[in-house]
Coordinates of C-alpha atoms in Angstrom, one line a residue:
X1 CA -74.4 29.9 -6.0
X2 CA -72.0 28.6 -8.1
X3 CA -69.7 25.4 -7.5
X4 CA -66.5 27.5 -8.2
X5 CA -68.3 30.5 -5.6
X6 CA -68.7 27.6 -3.2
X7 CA -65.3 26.9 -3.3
X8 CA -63.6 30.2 -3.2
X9 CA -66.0 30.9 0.1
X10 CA -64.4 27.2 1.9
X11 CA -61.3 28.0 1.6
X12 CA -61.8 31.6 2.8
X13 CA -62.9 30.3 5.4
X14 CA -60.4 27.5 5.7
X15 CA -57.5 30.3 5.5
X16 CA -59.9 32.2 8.3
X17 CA -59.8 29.6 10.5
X18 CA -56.0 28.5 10.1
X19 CA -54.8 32.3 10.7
X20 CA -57.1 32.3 13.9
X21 CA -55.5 29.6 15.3
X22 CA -51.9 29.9 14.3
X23 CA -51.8 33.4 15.4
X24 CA -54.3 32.9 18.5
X25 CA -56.6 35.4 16.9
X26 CA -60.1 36.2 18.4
X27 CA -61.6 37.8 15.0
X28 CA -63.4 36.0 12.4
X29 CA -63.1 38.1 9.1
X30 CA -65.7 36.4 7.5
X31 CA -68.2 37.2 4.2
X32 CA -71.1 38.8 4.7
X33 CA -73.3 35.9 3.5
X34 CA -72.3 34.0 6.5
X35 CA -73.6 34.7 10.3
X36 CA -71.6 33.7 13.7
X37 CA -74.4 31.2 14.5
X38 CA -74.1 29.4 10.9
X39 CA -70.3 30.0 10.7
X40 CA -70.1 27.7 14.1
X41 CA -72.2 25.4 12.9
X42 CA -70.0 25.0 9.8
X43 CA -66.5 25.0 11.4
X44 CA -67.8 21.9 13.8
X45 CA -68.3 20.1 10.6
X46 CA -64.7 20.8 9.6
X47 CA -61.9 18.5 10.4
X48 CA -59.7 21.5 11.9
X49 CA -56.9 19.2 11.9
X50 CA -56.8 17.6 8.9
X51 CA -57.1 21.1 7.6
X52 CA -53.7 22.4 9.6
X53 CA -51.7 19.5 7.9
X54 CA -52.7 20.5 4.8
X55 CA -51.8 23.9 5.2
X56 CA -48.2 23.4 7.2
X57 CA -47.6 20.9 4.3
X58 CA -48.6 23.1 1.2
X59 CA -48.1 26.5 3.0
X60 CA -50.1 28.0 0.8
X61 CA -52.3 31.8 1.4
X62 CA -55.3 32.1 -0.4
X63 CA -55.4 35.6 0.1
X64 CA -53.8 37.0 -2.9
X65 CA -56.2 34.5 -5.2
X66 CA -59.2 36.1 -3.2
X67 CA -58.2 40.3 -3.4

């Protein structure tokens, strides 16, 4: 997979995981490529935290880039 692929599918997911827990959803609206078991694995590795700050800071949606 490409590095710019790579990318685009982290902060999917990044976005994914910021709208779950802003808006206390229980969804994950996730590619294809990636299974429940694999995306738990991968969001323990992310510093969910961190990741909020930069959001609230930037307040950014990476949804239009995506569509």
């Amino acid at each position: 997979m490409p590095n710019r692929m790579k990318i685009i599918k982290l902060l999917y997911l990044e976005f994914c995981v910021y709208k779950i827990l802003k808006n206390d959803l229980c969804y994950f609206n996730v590619m294809d490529a990636w299974s429940r078991k694999n995306l738990g694995q991968f969001l323990i590795k992310l510093k969910i935290k961190k990741l909020l700050q930069v959001f609230k800071n930037k307040n950014v949606s990476f949804t239009m880039k995506l569509k």
